[in-house]
Tab-separated table of C-alpha atoms in Angstrom:
chain	number	residue	atom	x	y	z
A	1	MET	CA	-41.298	-282.187	0.687
A	2	SER	CA	-41.879	-283.018	-3.045
A	3	ALA	CA	-42.109	-280.250	-5.528
A	4	ARG	CA	-45.905	-281.123	-6.094
A	5	ALA	CA	-46.608	-280.707	-2.511
A	6	LEU	CA	-45.082	-277.346	-2.531
A	7	ALA	CA	-47.119	-276.396	-5.631
A	8	VAL	CA	-50.383	-277.398	-3.774
A	9	LEU	CA	-49.472	-275.467	-0.651
A	10	PHE	CA	-48.628	-272.361	-2.528
A	11	ARG	CA	-52.017	-272.331	-4.462
A	12	ARG	CA	-53.886	-272.695	-1.233
A	13	HIS	CA	-52.474	-269.730	0.550
A	14	TYR	CA	-52.039	-267.460	-2.571
A	15	GLY	CA	-55.889	-266.314	-2.541
A	16	LYS	CA	-55.454	-265.445	1.114
A	17	GLY	CA	-52.615	-263.340	0.442
A	18	LEU	CA	-54.239	-261.382	-2.244
A	19	PHE	CA	-57.173	-260.967	0.001
A	20	VAL	CA	-55.001	-259.626	2.902
A	21	LEU	CA	-53.251	-257.069	0.471
A	22	ALA	CA	-56.465	-255.761	-0.845
A	23	ALA	CA	-57.974	-255.358	2.583
A	24	ALA	CA	-54.911	-253.624	3.669
A	25	GLY	CA	-55.133	-251.260	0.658
A	26	PHE	CA	-58.688	-250.433	1.339
A	27	ALA	CA	-57.882	-249.735	5.027
A	28	ILE	CA	-55.134	-247.352	3.944
A	29	LEU	CA	-57.555	-245.341	1.515
A	30	ALA	CA	-60.773	-245.454	3.201
A	31	GLY	CA	-59.278	-245.421	6.690
A	32	PRO	CA	-59.803	-241.515	7.282
A	33	ARG	CA	-63.311	-241.709	5.912
A	34	LEU	CA	-64.391	-244.450	8.424
A	35	VAL	CA	-62.715	-242.876	11.207
A	36	GLN	CA	-63.147	-239.263	10.825
A	37	GLY	CA	-66.320	-239.137	8.730
A	38	PRO	CA	-67.151	-238.036	5.241
A	39	GLU	CA	-66.030	-234.665	3.686
A	40	THR	CA	-68.916	-232.211	4.318
A	41	PRO	CA	-69.258	-228.716	3.227
A	42	VAL	CA	-70.004	-226.273	6.151
A	43	ILE	CA	-70.975	-222.526	6.630
A	44	THR	CA	-69.061	-220.175	9.011
A	45	VAL	CA	-71.426	-218.196	11.353
A	46	VAL	CA	-70.384	-214.324	11.149
A	47	GLN	CA	-71.253	-211.393	13.152
A	48	ARG	CA	-72.009	-207.757	11.690
A	49	ASP	CA	-74.801	-205.112	11.449
A	50	PHE	CA	-77.879	-206.464	10.006
A	51	VAL	CA	-80.954	-204.870	8.450
A	52	GLN	CA	-84.205	-206.713	7.937
A	53	SER	CA	-85.993	-205.671	4.939
A	54	VAL	CA	-89.294	-206.449	3.007
A	55	LEU	CA	-88.944	-206.954	-0.787
A	56	ALA	CA	-91.859	-206.153	-2.904
A	57	SER	CA	-92.540	-204.775	-6.422
A	58	GLY	CA	-95.273	-202.239	-7.657
A	59	ARG	CA	-95.518	-199.163	-10.063
A	60	VAL	CA	-94.883	-195.427	-10.303
A	61	GLU	CA	-98.082	-193.311	-9.928
A	62	ALA	CA	-98.850	-189.694	-9.285
A	63	PRO	CA	-101.166	-189.008	-6.175
A	64	HIS	CA	-104.107	-188.334	-8.454
A	65	ARG	CA	-104.648	-188.269	-12.278
A	66	ILE	CA	-107.025	-186.075	-14.090
A	67	ASP	CA	-109.187	-187.188	-17.038
A	68	VAL	CA	-109.603	-184.502	-19.448
A	69	GLY	CA	-112.798	-184.181	-21.614
A	70	VAL	CA	-115.108	-181.800	-23.162
A	71	GLN	CA	-118.230	-179.997	-21.976
A	72	VAL	CA	-119.905	-179.544	-25.231
A	73	THR	CA	-120.519	-181.631	-28.053
A	74	GLY	CA	-118.346	-180.741	-31.141
A	75	THR	CA	-116.048	-181.463	-33.803
A	76	VAL	CA	-112.376	-181.795	-32.908
A	77	LEU	CA	-110.525	-179.159	-34.981
A	78	ARG	CA	-106.935	-179.308	-33.506
A	79	VAL	CA	-105.076	-181.549	-30.903
A	80	PRO	CA	-101.596	-179.724	-30.613
A	81	VAL	CA	-100.125	-182.210	-27.984
A	82	ALA	CA	-98.818	-185.691	-28.148
A	83	GLU	CA	-98.973	-188.310	-25.617
A	84	GLY	CA	-95.993	-188.346	-23.215
A	85	GLN	CA	-95.520	-184.513	-23.648
A	86	THR	CA	-94.999	-182.289	-20.583
A	87	VAL	CA	-97.619	-179.377	-20.542
A	88	VAL	CA	-97.767	-176.160	-18.286
A	89	ALA	CA	-101.088	-175.208	-16.850
A	90	GLY	CA	-103.511	-173.456	-19.255
A	91	ALA	CA	-101.770	-175.003	-22.331
A	92	THR	CA	-104.179	-175.835	-25.245
A	93	LEU	CA	-104.982	-179.738	-25.112
A	94	ILE	CA	-107.965	-180.072	-27.529
A	95	GLU	CA	-109.691	-177.478	-29.777
A	96	LEU	CA	-113.222	-177.828	-31.192
A	97	GLU	CA	-114.781	-176.244	-34.319
A	98	SER	CA	-116.643	-173.269	-32.917
A	99	SER	CA	-118.148	-171.132	-35.597
A	100	GLU	CA	-121.677	-171.779	-34.571
A	101	LEU	CA	-120.732	-170.897	-30.788
A	102	ARG	CA	-119.107	-167.728	-31.976
A	103	ALA	CA	-122.290	-166.629	-33.959
A	104	THR	CA	-124.403	-167.377	-30.819
A	105	LEU	CA	-122.141	-165.196	-28.740
A	106	ASN	CA	-122.330	-162.199	-31.366
A	107	GLN	CA	-126.119	-162.623	-31.295
A	108	ASN	CA	-126.096	-162.347	-27.415
A	109	VAL	CA	-123.714	-159.288	-27.673
A	110	LEU	CA	-126.080	-157.397	-29.904
A	111	SER	CA	-129.079	-158.474	-27.574
A	112	ALA	CA	-127.203	-157.134	-24.605
A	113	ARG	CA	-126.304	-153.669	-26.523
A	114	GLN	CA	-129.892	-153.410	-27.195
A	115	ALA	CA	-130.801	-153.848	-23.728
A	116	GLU	CA	-128.312	-151.489	-22.711
A	117	ALA	CA	-129.751	-148.918	-25.274
A	118	LYS	CA	-133.115	-149.329	-23.619
A	119	VAL	CA	-131.903	-148.512	-20.357
A	120	ARG	CA	-130.099	-145.312	-21.754
A	121	GLN	CA	-133.254	-144.426	-23.582
A	122	LEU	CA	-135.068	-144.582	-20.328
A	123	ARG	CA	-132.649	-142.533	-18.634
A	124	GLU	CA	-131.797	-140.033	-21.290
A	125	VAL	CA	-135.253	-139.428	-22.947
A	126	GLN	CA	-138.190	-140.929	-21.209
A	127	ALA	CA	-137.450	-139.689	-17.740
A	128	PRO	CA	-136.845	-135.991	-18.923
A	129	VAL	CA	-139.971	-136.100	-21.317
A	130	ALA	CA	-141.879	-137.384	-18.270
A	131	GLU	CA	-140.708	-134.514	-16.062
A	132	GLN	CA	-141.871	-131.941	-18.645
A	133	VAL	CA	-145.177	-133.662	-19.088
A	134	LEU	CA	-145.571	-133.450	-15.414
A	135	LEU	CA	-144.778	-129.704	-15.517
A	136	GLN	CA	-147.126	-129.229	-18.410
A	137	ALA	CA	-149.826	-131.131	-16.483
A	138	GLU	CA	-149.338	-129.270	-13.212
A	139	SER	CA	-149.449	-126.155	-15.155
A	140	THR	CA	-152.812	-126.976	-16.866
A	141	HIS	CA	-154.376	-127.959	-13.410
A	142	THR	CA	-153.179	-124.738	-11.842
A	143	ALA	CA	-155.110	-122.919	-14.632
A	144	ALA	CA	-157.977	-125.069	-14.224
A	145	LEU	CA	-158.271	-124.461	-10.569
A	146	GLN	CA	-158.011	-120.670	-11.177
A	147	THR	CA	-160.799	-120.928	-13.840
A	148	LEU	CA	-163.071	-122.943	-11.440
A	149	ALA	CA	-162.576	-120.279	-8.722
A	150	ARG	CA	-163.331	-117.404	-10.766
A	151	ASN	CA	-166.536	-118.939	-12.044
A	152	ARG	CA	-167.685	-119.796	-8.776
A	153	THR	CA	-167.205	-116.174	-7.925
A	154	LEU	CA	-169.099	-114.890	-11.081
A	155	VAL	CA	-171.993	-117.276	-10.440
A	156	ALA	CA	-172.326	-115.982	-6.660
A	157	LYS	CA	-172.576	-112.628	-8.150
A	158	GLY	CA	-175.038	-113.825	-10.986
A	159	PHE	CA	-172.932	-112.899	-13.834
A	160	ILE	CA	-172.937	-116.278	-15.267
A	161	ALA	CA	-174.827	-119.526	-15.191
A	162	GLN	CA	-174.174	-122.637	-13.212
A	163	SER	CA	-173.198	-124.551	-16.202
A	164	ALA	CA	-169.983	-122.566	-16.501
A	165	VAL	CA	-168.958	-123.691	-13.023
A	166	ASP	CA	-169.911	-127.091	-13.912
A	167	ASP	CA	-167.611	-127.061	-16.992
A	168	ALA	CA	-164.719	-125.525	-15.005
A	169	LEU	CA	-164.902	-128.266	-12.475
A	170	ARG	CA	-164.706	-130.911	-15.094
A	171	ALA	CA	-161.798	-129.235	-16.785
A	172	GLU	CA	-159.947	-129.210	-13.215
A	173	GLN	CA	-160.896	-132.967	-12.582
A	174	VAL	CA	-159.278	-133.961	-15.936
A	175	ALA	CA	-156.213	-131.664	-15.393
A	176	ALA	CA	-155.685	-133.181	-11.953
A	177	ALA	CA	-155.983	-136.681	-13.577
A	178	GLN	CA	-153.374	-135.808	-16.152
A	179	VAL	CA	-151.059	-134.662	-13.007
A	180	ARG	CA	-151.554	-137.979	-11.509
A	181	THR	CA	-150.770	-139.788	-14.871
A	182	ALA	CA	-147.627	-137.665	-15.356
A	183	GLN	CA	-146.470	-138.223	-11.876
A	184	LYS	CA	-146.734	-142.071	-12.214
A	185	GLN	CA	-144.884	-141.894	-15.615
A	186	LEU	CA	-142.267	-140.005	-14.110
A	187	ALA	CA	-141.951	-142.273	-11.018
A	188	SER	CA	-141.847	-145.251	-13.434
A	189	ALA	CA	-139.070	-143.670	-15.468
A	190	ARG	CA	-136.814	-142.870	-12.514
A	191	PRO	CA	-134.156	-145.365	-11.355
A	192	SER	CA	-136.410	-146.732	-8.720
A	193	GLY	CA	-139.290	-147.144	-11.017
A	194	SER	CA	-141.040	-150.014	-12.611
A	195	ASP	CA	-139.936	-149.098	-16.227
A	196	SER	CA	-136.377	-148.787	-14.950
A	197	ALA	CA	-136.730	-152.191	-13.214
A	198	VAL	CA	-138.001	-153.918	-16.445
A	199	ALA	CA	-135.117	-152.157	-18.315
A	200	GLU	CA	-132.554	-153.214	-15.913
A	201	ALA	CA	-133.798	-156.813	-15.799
A	202	GLY	CA	-133.625	-156.917	-19.353
A	203	ARG	CA	-130.232	-155.747	-19.726
A	204	ALA	CA	-129.289	-158.265	-16.845
A	205	GLN	CA	-130.770	-161.245	-18.850
A	206	ALA	CA	-129.025	-160.121	-22.141
A	207	GLN	CA	-125.807	-160.076	-20.257
A	208	ALA	CA	-126.369	-163.316	-18.738
A	209	GLY	CA	-126.965	-164.678	-22.326
A	210	VAL	CA	-123.569	-163.215	-23.450
A	211	ASP	CA	-121.856	-164.891	-20.155
A	212	VAL	CA	-123.340	-168.343	-21.192
A	213	ALA	CA	-122.503	-167.921	-24.922
A	214	ARG	CA	-118.950	-166.978	-23.938
A	215	SER	CA	-118.467	-169.865	-21.551
A	216	ARG	CA	-119.794	-172.294	-24.167
A	217	LEU	CA	-117.236	-170.657	-26.762
A	218	ALA	CA	-114.628	-171.074	-24.195
A	219	TYR	CA	-115.531	-174.806	-23.679
A	220	ALA	CA	-114.530	-175.164	-27.295
A	221	THR	CA	-110.776	-174.981	-26.060
A	222	VAL	CA	-109.687	-177.473	-23.738
A	223	VAL	CA	-106.737	-176.542	-21.568
A	224	ALA	CA	-104.555	-178.029	-19.076
A	225	PRO	CA	-105.930	-177.511	-15.444
A	226	VAL	CA	-102.409	-178.145	-13.933
A	227	ALA	CA	-98.891	-178.543	-15.240
A	228	GLY	CA	-98.060	-182.376	-15.816
A	229	THR	CA	-97.390	-184.957	-18.209
A	230	LEU	CA	-99.898	-186.399	-20.716
A	231	ILE	CA	-99.839	-190.064	-20.229
A	232	ALA	CA	-102.864	-190.964	-22.487
A	233	ARG	CA	-104.616	-189.367	-25.619
A	234	ASN	CA	-107.647	-190.888	-27.265
A	235	VAL	CA	-108.693	-188.220	-29.601
A	236	GLU	CA	-107.859	-187.077	-33.093
A	237	PRO	CA	-108.789	-184.251	-35.529
A	238	GLY	CA	-112.147	-184.841	-37.067
A	239	TYR	CA	-113.846	-186.924	-34.084
A	240	VAL	CA	-117.080	-185.871	-32.804
A	241	VAL	CA	-116.909	-185.807	-29.128
A	242	GLN	CA	-119.365	-185.633	-26.388
A	243	PRO	CA	-119.330	-184.720	-22.545
A	244	GLY	CA	-118.730	-187.252	-20.126
A	245	LYS	CA	-115.886	-189.133	-22.016
A	246	ALA	CA	-112.076	-189.050	-20.905
A	247	LEU	CA	-110.234	-187.928	-24.004
A	248	MET	CA	-106.963	-187.632	-22.281
A	249	VAL	CA	-105.368	-188.444	-18.870
A	250	LEU	CA	-102.885	-185.919	-17.505
A	251	SER	CA	-100.464	-186.832	-14.625
A	252	PRO	CA	-99.989	-183.816	-12.480
A	253	ALA	CA	-96.329	-182.345	-11.903
A	254	GLY	CA	-95.232	-182.765	-8.276
A	255	GLU	CA	-95.015	-185.383	-5.703
A	256	THR	CA	-94.433	-188.974	-6.999
A	257	GLN	CA	-95.421	-191.998	-5.520
A	258	LEU	CA	-94.636	-195.769	-5.447
A	259	VAL	CA	-97.619	-198.145	-5.359
A	260	VAL	CA	-96.611	-201.655	-4.207
A	261	LEU	CA	-98.198	-204.910	-2.703
A	262	ILE	CA	-96.756	-206.350	0.456
A	263	ASP	CA	-97.535	-209.847	1.314
A	264	GLU	CA	-99.959	-209.710	4.227
A	265	LYS	CA	-97.735	-211.933	6.347
A	266	ASN	CA	-95.379	-208.971	6.555
A	267	LEU	CA	-97.976	-206.532	7.749
A	268	GLY	CA	-96.881	-206.451	11.250
A	269	LEU	CA	-93.366	-205.306	10.313
A	270	LEU	CA	-94.630	-202.099	8.425
A	271	ARG	CA	-94.805	-198.440	10.118
A	272	LEU	CA	-95.361	-195.229	8.429
A	273	GLY	CA	-92.081	-193.346	7.989
A	274	GLN	CA	-90.023	-196.402	7.258
A	275	LYS	CA	-87.119	-195.703	4.791
A	276	ALA	CA	-86.770	-197.650	1.533
A	277	LEU	CA	-84.582	-197.932	-1.287
A	278	ALA	CA	-86.174	-198.606	-4.917
A	279	SER	CA	-85.040	-199.221	-8.423
A	280	ALA	CA	-86.979	-199.102	-11.629
A	281	ASP	CA	-86.769	-202.491	-13.384
A	282	ALA	CA	-85.627	-200.565	-16.621
A	283	TYR	CA	-82.620	-198.878	-14.608
A	284	PRO	CA	-81.857	-201.767	-11.902
A	285	GLN	CA	-78.428	-200.366	-10.841
A	286	GLN	CA	-79.784	-196.904	-10.012
A	287	ARG	CA	-81.555	-196.960	-6.707
A	288	PHE	CA	-83.341	-193.990	-5.042
A	289	PRO	CA	-84.535	-193.358	-1.766
A	290	ALA	CA	-88.338	-193.548	-0.755
A	291	GLU	CA	-90.651	-193.385	2.485
A	292	LEU	CA	-93.559	-195.165	3.532
A	293	VAL	CA	-96.511	-192.910	3.863
A	294	TYR	CA	-99.697	-194.997	3.420
A	295	ILE	CA	-100.739	-198.517	4.436
A	296	ASN	CA	-104.028	-199.660	3.198
A	297	PRO	CA	-106.424	-200.527	6.058
A	298	GLY	CA	-107.859	-203.516	3.910
A	299	VAL	CA	-106.357	-206.876	2.544
A	300	ASP	CA	-106.887	-208.169	-0.839
A	301	VAL	CA	-108.353	-211.368	-0.253
A	302	LEU	CA	-107.726	-212.926	-3.483
A	303	ARG	CA	-104.030	-212.144	-3.518
A	304	GLY	CA	-103.247	-211.993	0.214
A	305	SER	CA	-101.622	-208.744	-0.182
A	306	VAL	CA	-101.920	-205.321	1.267
A	307	GLN	CA	-101.331	-201.994	-0.817
A	308	VAL	CA	-98.812	-199.419	0.595
A	309	LYS	CA	-97.567	-196.296	-0.897
A	310	LEU	CA	-94.200	-194.746	-0.751
A	311	ARG	CA	-93.424	-191.017	-1.217
A	312	VAL	CA	-90.404	-190.415	-3.652
A	313	PRO	CA	-88.890	-187.009	-2.290
A	314	ALA	CA	-86.371	-186.701	-5.143
A	315	PRO	CA	-87.605	-188.806	-8.208
A	316	PRO	CA	-84.897	-189.421	-10.793
A	317	GLU	CA	-85.297	-187.991	-14.365
A	318	TYR	CA	-85.829	-191.310	-15.809
A	319	LEU	CA	-88.729	-192.156	-13.697
A	320	ARG	CA	-91.821	-192.325	-15.666
A	321	GLN	CA	-95.568	-192.875	-14.763
A	322	ASP	CA	-96.674	-196.675	-14.463
A	323	MET	CA	-92.840	-197.876	-14.538
A	324	THR	CA	-92.440	-201.055	-12.747
A	325	VAL	CA	-90.306	-200.764	-9.742
A	326	SER	CA	-88.655	-202.828	-6.968
A	327	VAL	CA	-88.734	-201.651	-3.267
A	328	ASP	CA	-86.712	-202.731	-0.453
A	329	ILE	CA	-88.286	-201.356	2.782
A	330	GLU	CA	-86.095	-201.173	5.982
A	331	VAL	CA	-88.185	-202.494	8.755
A	332	ALA	CA	-85.716	-203.280	11.295
A	333	ARG	CA	-81.819	-202.979	12.318
A	334	SER	CA	-79.690	-204.807	14.566
A	335	ARG	CA	-75.944	-204.007	15.513
A	336	ASN	CA	-73.305	-206.818	15.611
A	337	ALA	CA	-75.981	-209.553	14.854
A	338	VAL	CA	-74.794	-213.184	14.556
A	339	LEU	CA	-75.845	-214.539	11.388
A	340	VAL	CA	-76.586	-217.740	9.911
A	341	PRO	CA	-78.036	-218.704	6.173
A	342	GLY	CA	-81.728	-219.932	6.215
A	343	GLU	CA	-80.044	-222.923	4.201
A	344	ALA	CA	-78.626	-224.154	7.430
A	345	LEU	CA	-81.816	-223.994	9.602
A	346	HIS	CA	-84.147	-226.826	10.294
A	347	ASP	CA	-87.785	-226.164	11.313
A	348	ALA	CA	-86.955	-222.508	10.772
A	349	ASP	CA	-90.785	-221.625	10.925
A	350	SER	CA	-91.668	-223.653	13.987
A	351	GLY	CA	-91.311	-222.786	17.510
A	352	ALA	CA	-88.117	-224.850	18.026
A	353	PRO	CA	-85.535	-224.090	15.272
A	354	TRP	CA	-82.148	-225.948	15.225
A	355	VAL	CA	-78.907	-226.453	13.416
A	356	LEU	CA	-76.380	-228.949	12.973
A	357	LYS	CA	-73.310	-227.454	14.561
A	358	VAL	CA	-69.619	-228.830	14.016
A	359	ASP	CA	-68.402	-229.638	17.454
A	360	GLY	CA	-65.064	-231.728	17.785
A	361	GLY	CA	-65.387	-233.366	14.445
A	362	ARG	CA	-69.090	-234.349	14.753
A	363	ALA	CA	-72.435	-232.714	13.794
A	364	ARG	CA	-74.162	-231.815	16.953
A	365	ARG	CA	-77.969	-230.906	16.967
A	366	GLN	CA	-78.084	-227.248	18.431
A	367	ALA	CA	-81.287	-225.449	19.333
A	368	VAL	CA	-81.133	-221.558	18.353
A	369	ARG	CA	-83.507	-218.721	19.037
A	370	LEU	CA	-83.939	-216.498	16.020
A	371	GLY	CA	-84.330	-212.808	15.753
A	372	LEU	CA	-84.503	-210.681	12.562
A	373	ARG	CA	-84.869	-212.554	9.279
A	374	SER	CA	-84.224	-211.186	5.676
A	375	SER	CA	-82.676	-211.817	2.383
A	376	GLY	CA	-82.002	-215.537	3.279
A	377	LEU	CA	-80.423	-214.796	6.657
A	378	ALA	CA	-81.554	-215.108	10.046
A	379	GLU	CA	-80.180	-213.450	13.272
A	380	VAL	CA	-79.302	-215.822	15.944
A	381	LEU	CA	-80.112	-214.687	19.507
A	382	GLU	CA	-78.984	-217.953	21.465
A	383	GLY	CA	-77.393	-221.086	20.304
A	384	LEU	CA	-74.611	-219.868	18.136
A	385	ARG	CA	-71.611	-217.554	18.257
A	386	SER	CA	-69.435	-215.780	15.286
A	387	GLY	CA	-67.059	-218.329	13.843
A	388	ASP	CA	-69.087	-221.477	14.638
A	389	HIS	CA	-69.475	-223.963	11.843
A	390	VAL	CA	-72.910	-225.426	10.748
A	391	VAL	CA	-73.970	-228.003	8.258
A	392	PRO	CA	-76.388	-227.047	5.414
A	393	ALA	CA	-79.687	-228.572	5.926
A	394	ALA	CA	-79.412	-230.089	2.624
A	395	ALA	CA	-76.924	-232.623	3.804
A	396	VAL	CA	-79.809	-235.040	4.951
A	397	THR	CA	-77.260	-237.879	5.351
A	398	ILE	CA	-75.522	-236.212	8.115
A	399	LEU	CA	-77.133	-237.122	11.487
A	400	ASP	CA	-76.900	-235.829	14.840
A	401	GLY	CA	-73.693	-237.211	16.376
A	402	ALA	CA	-72.261	-238.201	13.034
A	403	ARG	CA	-68.379	-237.822	12.458
A	404	ILE	CA	-67.645	-235.387	9.540
A	405	ARG	CA	-64.674	-233.624	8.057
A	406	PRO	CA	-65.526	-229.895	7.426
A	407	VAL	CA	-64.517	-228.589	4.116
A	408	GLY	CA	-65.274	-225.374	1.912
A	409	MET	CA	-65.890	-223.214	5.299
A	410	ALA	CA	-68.090	-220.553	3.459
A	411	ALA	CA	-69.127	-217.603	5.314
A	412	ALA	CA	-72.775	-216.275	5.839
A	413	ARG	CA	-72.973	-213.377	3.480
C-alpha cells in the first residue's frame, strides 16, 4: 500500500478513535452517577423524649391597675413621687393647695363648739332654772289654794264679800297656769325634752359639718391605696385638676401575670394549669417559669387569636410592667418519640402525609402517621424507625423509586 493510501486510512479512523476515547472517559467519570444516582443530602430519623409546645408573645401585666385622681377641684402644690418609683400604701402621691379647705374646717369646728356650748347651757343652766321656777310656781299655787279656801270660809260666815273669793279663785287659776308652764319648760329642758332634742340636733349637724370639712381637707392629699409601682404620672405642680381624670396609674405589688395572644388553631391544645417557660425580650437568655391560669372564652375575630394569662409565681427582679415577653407553653410530652423534621414531610397538613425514605440506594415513598408537632419537628407514630434516612422535601428532582447516593446524614434535632 502506498504512503498516500495509508495517510487517507489514518485520517478516516482518527476521528472515531477520539470519540471512543472521549466516551470511555465520560463513562469512567459519570458512571457512578448514572448507575448509583445523584448525591443527595438526607436526614437521619432520631428517637428521644419530645415536648410539644405553643409559642406566643405578649406583655407583663399586673392583675389590675389603679387609676389615681383627685376628688376635689384644686391647684397641685406638690408631687413628691416620680414615674417608675415603688411606693408603700399610704404614701403621699399628690398634694393640693388647701388653705381654703382649712379655713372651712376651722369655721365648722367653731360652729360645733357653739352647738356643744348650747347643749351644756341647756343642761347646766336652763334645766336647773326651770326646776326652780317650777318650785316657785308650785309654792305660789299652794298659797293661792290656801287663800281661796280661807276666803270661802269667811264668805260663808259673812265676814267678807263674795268678791274676795272671786279674786282668790282667779289668783289660784293664774298660779296653776304658771305651774303647768313651769312643768313644760322643765320637761323641755330635760334630756328627753324638745329643747334638748333641738340642741342635740344642732350639735350633730355642726359635727357633721366638721366631718365633711375634714374629709374635703383630706382629699387635698392623695395617697397610695396599696403598695405598688407608679407606672404613669400625668400631673405637675401648678396644674389645676378636677375629679374624674386619671393623673397617675399605680401597678399594685404582688402577683405578676403575662398576657399573651395564642393563634386560635392552637386553642384545643391549651389547658389550665399547663406549665410554661418565659423570657423577656430584653433578657432573652434568662428564662423563668409560669403557669396558664386563664383562657379567654372569646376569640379576636380580627386577628384570629385568643388571649390567655399566665401566672408568674417568682417574677425575676428585672421584670417590669408592660415588658414584651416570649412564652413557650408545654401542651404535651411523649417519651422515646420517633422524630422527623417538618422539612422532610410531604402533605404534612393533609390526612395522608408521607416522606421519601432511603431504601437500598433508592428513594421510596413512605406513608407516615404523625403525632405531636412542635418547633419544626413531628412525632412519627407509624412508618419510620430511629436510624432511617429521609430525603428533604426541597429535593424536588428526587422522585419515588429514584436511585440516590445519600450524603451529609444530618440528624433531626
